Amino acid sequence: MSELDKINKNFVEKLNKIKTKEDLQNLKSEFLGKNGFVTNEFKKMSQFNLDQKKEFSIQLNEIKNSINENLSNKLKEIEKDEINKKLSDEKIDITLPIRSQQEGKIHPVSQVIDEISSIFSEIGYSVAEGPDVETEHNNFTALNTPEDHPARDMHDTFYLEKNKRILLRTHTSPVQIRTMQKGKPPFKIIAPGRTYRCDSDQTHAPMFHQLEGLHVDKEITMAHLKGCLNYFIQEFFEIKNIKMRFRPSHFPFTEPSAEVDIGYRIENDKIFIGDGDKWLEILGCGMVHPNVLKNSNIDANKYQGFAFGMGIDRLAMLKYGINDLRSFLKLISDG
Ligand code: DAH
């Protein structure tokens, strides 16, 4: 075997064992580098005569080209192996069960607030807001609630200071006062929000939600109130001709006052809203008391209005069949 064949054989044997780019680079230097086997063969050229030189250089170049070709093929092979390895290492195993996740959903109370707001916005009401921390004046006095009214009792109200001037609002009605004191009539607003009372059992929570409504203008009558609430209740429960009644009641801030009941029946432990021979109270309402208008600097001879207030949590429970108020306050659902 000639020297060149030996070099070539040696190269091929070594090449077959190579697995990395680094080793391949070293092999290249070993054969084609400055002191490489092939390069050294070129140096021998000077010993030959012209014909031998020609012959030798042809053979040498053939070997050099074949080594170069083998090196570049091997490089491609190594790179391909690298990509394949990466792909198989990073492959996503879609058969693996997913980690359990808590999926976020809109809270039923927020959803009901959105639904009610959009129903009232259809008939021209805008949304007003007031703070949870109120003055005793806005929460009671301006709403014509006498000093000795039971609602002012410590058992009912969270007072935030000793002399009882600041409290957590017990209802959303103070937003009526804030709205009327800020602007000029007419007013047509709803005000959803959090309200607080010292109360806690299956159907009462110390924090709950109410939605207030107020419409003040010239020539507003109780017929408008009835029409408005009738429209609202039908839209909210999505039941045409829902059975409802106005029952005389008393609130310090309205005169006359009424409570609205809707008809329902129970079948197989399930509640059906809209008909039946039972009545369920769902809101309080009435014509705004002239004293409330006066307390907000509105001429009660020129303007009248109606107001209403409803418990949002209860409406959400009725609409979505939720039977324990406390489930609204759970941080994480069991399901
Ligand atoms: N604020 C009353 C309550 O918390 C509800 C209410 C009744 C609001 C009559 C009103 C109304 O605006 O006119 O029980």
XYZ file of N, CA and C in Angstrom, residues 2 58 122 171 234 254:
18
model
N 0.526 2.199 -0.895
C 1.357 3.413 -0.960
C 1.146 4.283 0.281
N -1.387 14.985 -8.619
C -2.762 14.582 -8.968
C -3.333 13.689 -7.868
N -80.394 51.013 28.948
C -81.303 51.008 27.788
C -82.383 52.071 27.928
N -76.534 51.229 53.343
C -77.273 51.031 52.092
C -76.660 51.937 51.018
N -88.977 42.190 34.353
C -89.177 41.286 33.200
C -87.876 41.048 32.448
N -88.831 57.859 51.543
C -89.834 57.878 50.461
C -91.230 58.020 51.050
